[in-house]
XYZ file of C-alpha atoms in Angstrom:
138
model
C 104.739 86.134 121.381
C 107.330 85.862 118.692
C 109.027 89.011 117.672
C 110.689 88.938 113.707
C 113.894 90.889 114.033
C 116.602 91.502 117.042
C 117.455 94.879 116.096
C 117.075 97.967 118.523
C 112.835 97.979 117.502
C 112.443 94.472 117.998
C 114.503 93.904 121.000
C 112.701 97.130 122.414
C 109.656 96.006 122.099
C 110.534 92.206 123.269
C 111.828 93.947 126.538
C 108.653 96.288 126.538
C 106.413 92.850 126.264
C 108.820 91.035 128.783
C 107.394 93.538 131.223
C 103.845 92.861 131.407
C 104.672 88.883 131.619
C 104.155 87.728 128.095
C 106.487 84.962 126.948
C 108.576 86.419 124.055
C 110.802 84.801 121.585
C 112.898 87.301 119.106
C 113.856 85.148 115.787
C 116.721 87.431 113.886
C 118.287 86.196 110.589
C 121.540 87.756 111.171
C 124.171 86.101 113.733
C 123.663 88.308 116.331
C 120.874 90.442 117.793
C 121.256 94.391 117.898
C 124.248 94.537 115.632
C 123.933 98.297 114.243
C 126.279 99.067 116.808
C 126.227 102.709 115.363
C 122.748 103.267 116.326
C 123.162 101.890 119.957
C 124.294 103.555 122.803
C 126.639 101.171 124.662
C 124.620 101.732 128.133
C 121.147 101.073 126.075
C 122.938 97.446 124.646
C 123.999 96.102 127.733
C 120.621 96.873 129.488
C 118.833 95.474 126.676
C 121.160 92.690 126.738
C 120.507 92.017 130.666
C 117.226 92.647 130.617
C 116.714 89.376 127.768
C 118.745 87.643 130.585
C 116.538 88.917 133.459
C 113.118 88.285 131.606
C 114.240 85.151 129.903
C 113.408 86.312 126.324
C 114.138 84.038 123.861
C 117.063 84.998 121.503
C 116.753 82.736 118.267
C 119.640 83.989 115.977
C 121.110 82.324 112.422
C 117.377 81.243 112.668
C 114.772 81.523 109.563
C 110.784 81.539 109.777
C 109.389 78.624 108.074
C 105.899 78.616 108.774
C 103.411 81.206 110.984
C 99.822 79.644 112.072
C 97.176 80.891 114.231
C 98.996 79.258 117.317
C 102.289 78.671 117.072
C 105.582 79.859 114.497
C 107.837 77.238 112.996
C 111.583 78.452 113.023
C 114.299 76.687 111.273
C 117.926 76.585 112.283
C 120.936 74.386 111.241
C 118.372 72.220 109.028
C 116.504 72.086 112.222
C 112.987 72.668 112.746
C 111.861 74.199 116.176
C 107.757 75.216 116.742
C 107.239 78.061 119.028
C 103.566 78.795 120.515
C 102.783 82.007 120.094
C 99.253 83.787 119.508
C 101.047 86.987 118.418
C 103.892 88.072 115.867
C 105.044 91.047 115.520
C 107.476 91.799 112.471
C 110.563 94.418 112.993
C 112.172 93.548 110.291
C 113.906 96.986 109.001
C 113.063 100.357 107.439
C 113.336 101.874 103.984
C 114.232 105.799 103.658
C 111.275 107.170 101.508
C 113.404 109.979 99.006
C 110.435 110.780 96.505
C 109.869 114.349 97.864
C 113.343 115.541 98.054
C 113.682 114.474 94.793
C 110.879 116.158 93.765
C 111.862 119.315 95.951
C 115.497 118.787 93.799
C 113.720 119.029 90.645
C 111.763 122.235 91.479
C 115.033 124.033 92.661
C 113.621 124.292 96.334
C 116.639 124.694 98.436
C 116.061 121.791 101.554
C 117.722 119.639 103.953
C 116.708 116.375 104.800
C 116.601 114.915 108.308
C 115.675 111.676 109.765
C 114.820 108.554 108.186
C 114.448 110.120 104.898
C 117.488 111.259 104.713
C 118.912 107.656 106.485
C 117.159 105.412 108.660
C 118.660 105.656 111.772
C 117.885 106.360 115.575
C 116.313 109.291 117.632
C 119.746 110.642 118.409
C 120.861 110.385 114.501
C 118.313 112.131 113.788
C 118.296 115.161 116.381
C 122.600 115.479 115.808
C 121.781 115.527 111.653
C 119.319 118.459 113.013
C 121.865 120.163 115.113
C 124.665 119.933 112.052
C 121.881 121.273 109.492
C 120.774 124.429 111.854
C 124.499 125.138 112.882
C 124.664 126.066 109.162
C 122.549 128.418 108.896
Protein backbone atom coordinates (compact mmCIF):
# COMPACT_ATOMS: atom_id res chain seq x y z
CA UNK A 1 0.00 0.00 0.00
CA UNK A 2 1.34 3.42 -0.74
CA UNK A 3 -0.01 6.23 1.29
CA UNK A 4 0.31 10.09 -0.58
CA UNK A 5 1.10 12.41 2.28
CA UNK A 6 3.08 12.03 5.84
CA UNK A 7 1.02 14.36 7.67
CA UNK A 8 -0.94 13.40 10.95
CA UNK A 9 -3.97 11.62 8.37
CA UNK A 10 -1.60 9.85 6.38
CA UNK A 11 0.80 8.70 8.92
CA UNK A 12 -2.41 7.67 10.99
CA UNK A 13 -3.69 5.71 8.71
CA UNK A 14 -0.13 4.11 7.56
CA UNK A 15 0.17 3.08 11.33
CA UNK A 16 -3.62 1.97 11.32
CA UNK A 17 -2.69 -0.32 8.03
CA UNK A 18 0.74 -1.33 9.65
CA UNK A 19 -1.48 -3.12 12.12
CA UNK A 20 -3.31 -5.60 10.21
CA UNK A 21 0.14 -6.59 8.30
CA UNK A 22 -0.11 -4.72 5.07
CA UNK A 23 3.18 -3.41 3.70
CA UNK A 24 2.90 0.43 3.65
CA UNK A 25 5.02 3.02 2.07
CA UNK A 26 4.09 6.91 2.94
CA UNK A 27 5.57 9.19 -0.10
CA UNK A 28 5.42 13.05 1.36
CA UNK A 29 6.65 15.97 -0.83
CA UNK A 30 7.81 18.01 1.98
CA UNK A 31 11.28 17.15 3.83
CA UNK A 32 9.91 15.69 6.63
CA UNK A 33 6.83 13.68 7.62
CA UNK A 34 4.27 15.15 10.26
CA UNK A 35 5.67 18.64 10.24
CA UNK A 36 2.47 20.72 11.48
CA UNK A 37 4.01 20.50 14.69
CA UNK A 38 1.05 22.75 15.94
CA UNK A 39 -1.45 20.16 15.33
CA UNK A 40 0.58 17.29 17.04
CA UNK A 41 0.73 16.45 20.42
CA UNK A 42 4.39 15.69 21.24
CA UNK A 43 3.39 12.14 22.92
CA UNK A 44 1.12 11.35 19.60
CA UNK A 45 4.61 12.25 17.28
CA UNK A 46 6.94 10.18 18.95
CA UNK A 47 4.52 7.14 19.02
CA UNK A 48 3.74 7.66 15.53
CA UNK A 49 7.30 8.07 14.93
CA UNK A 50 8.18 4.59 16.78
CA UNK A 51 5.54 2.88 15.64
CA UNK A 52 6.95 3.56 11.56
CA UNK A 53 10.14 2.13 13.26
CA UNK A 54 8.37 -0.85 14.90
CA UNK A 55 6.16 -1.75 11.76
CA UNK A 56 8.80 -0.89 9.25
CA UNK A 57 6.66 1.62 7.26
CA UNK A 58 8.26 3.09 4.60
CA UNK A 59 9.01 6.88 4.98
CA UNK A 60 9.74 8.30 1.36
CA UNK A 61 10.27 12.11 1.94
CA UNK A 62 11.69 15.02 -0.72
CA UNK A 63 10.05 12.25 -2.91
CA UNK A 64 7.46 13.06 -5.94
CA UNK A 65 4.86 10.53 -7.60
CA UNK A 66 5.67 9.97 -11.12
CA UNK A 67 3.51 7.38 -12.25
CA UNK A 68 0.47 5.15 -10.36
CA UNK A 69 -0.56 1.69 -12.24
CA UNK A 70 -2.75 -1.04 -11.28
CA UNK A 71 0.28 -2.76 -9.44
CA UNK A 72 2.83 -0.81 -8.46
CA UNK A 73 3.61 3.43 -7.92
CA UNK A 74 6.67 4.99 -9.47
CA UNK A 75 8.29 7.61 -7.01
CA UNK A 76 10.99 9.91 -7.99
CA UNK A 77 13.68 11.30 -5.75
CA UNK A 78 17.03 13.12 -6.40
CA UNK A 79 16.42 12.48 -10.32
CA UNK A 80 15.96 8.99 -9.18
CA UNK A 81 13.32 6.71 -10.08
CA UNK A 82 12.20 4.05 -7.42
CA UNK A 83 8.87 1.53 -8.30
CA UNK A 84 6.96 0.50 -5.31
CA UNK A 85 4.32 -2.52 -5.57
CA UNK A 86 1.40 -1.61 -4.24
CA UNK A 87 -2.34 -2.69 -5.14
CA UNK A 88 -3.68 0.25 -3.08
CA UNK A 89 -3.12 4.17 -2.79
CA UNK A 90 -4.57 6.10 -0.68
CA UNK A 91 -4.14 10.03 -1.10
CA UNK A 92 -3.87 12.37 2.24
CA UNK A 93 -2.75 15.01 0.68
CA UNK A 94 -4.34 18.13 2.73
CA UNK A 95 -7.65 19.90 3.38
CA UNK A 96 -9.29 23.09 2.18
CA UNK A 97 -11.59 25.18 4.77
CA UNK A 98 -14.99 25.44 2.87
CA UNK A 99 -16.12 29.48 3.92
CA UNK A 100 -19.19 29.80 1.43
CA UNK A 101 -21.85 29.67 4.24
CA UNK A 102 -20.36 32.00 6.66
CA UNK A 103 -20.06 34.22 4.05
CA UNK A 104 -23.34 33.87 3.13
CA UNK A 105 -24.50 33.91 6.92
CA UNK A 106 -22.17 37.47 6.85
CA UNK A 107 -24.19 38.80 4.14
CA UNK A 108 -27.61 38.10 5.75
CA UNK A 109 -26.49 39.78 9.10
CA UNK A 110 -26.83 36.35 11.00
CA UNK A 111 -24.68 36.75 13.98
CA UNK A 112 -22.32 33.16 13.98
CA UNK A 113 -19.16 31.67 14.98
CA UNK A 114 -17.31 29.36 13.08
CA UNK A 115 -15.59 26.25 14.42
CA UNK A 116 -13.57 23.55 12.98
CA UNK A 117 -12.22 23.14 9.66
CA UNK A 118 -14.29 25.85 8.31
CA UNK A 119 -13.13 28.17 10.26
CA UNK A 120 -9.23 26.52 9.87
CA UNK A 121 -8.31 23.14 9.12
CA UNK A 122 -6.84 21.84 11.97
CA UNK A 123 -7.05 18.84 14.52
CA UNK A 124 -9.77 17.39 16.93
CA UNK A 125 -8.30 19.32 19.81
CA UNK A 126 -8.20 22.75 17.62
CA UNK A 127 -11.30 22.33 17.07
CA UNK A 128 -12.94 21.45 20.59
CA UNK A 129 -10.44 24.54 22.37
CA UNK A 130 -11.89 27.10 19.32
CA UNK A 131 -15.34 25.62 20.88
CA UNK A 132 -14.44 26.17 24.44
CA UNK A 133 -13.06 30.00 23.58
CA UNK A 134 -16.41 30.66 21.47
CA UNK A 135 -18.91 29.33 24.42
CA UNK A 136 -16.74 31.04 27.21
CA UNK A 137 -18.08 34.16 25.44
CA UNK A 138 -21.23 33.88 25.74
Amino acid sequence: MVIIGGGLTGIEIAYEQALTGKEVNVVEVLPEILSKKEDLCAANENMLRMAIEQYHIGIHTDTQIVQISEDSVTIEKDGKQTVLPSDTVISSIGYISEHSLAEQLEDCGVQFETLGDCDHVSNLMGAIWKAFESASKI
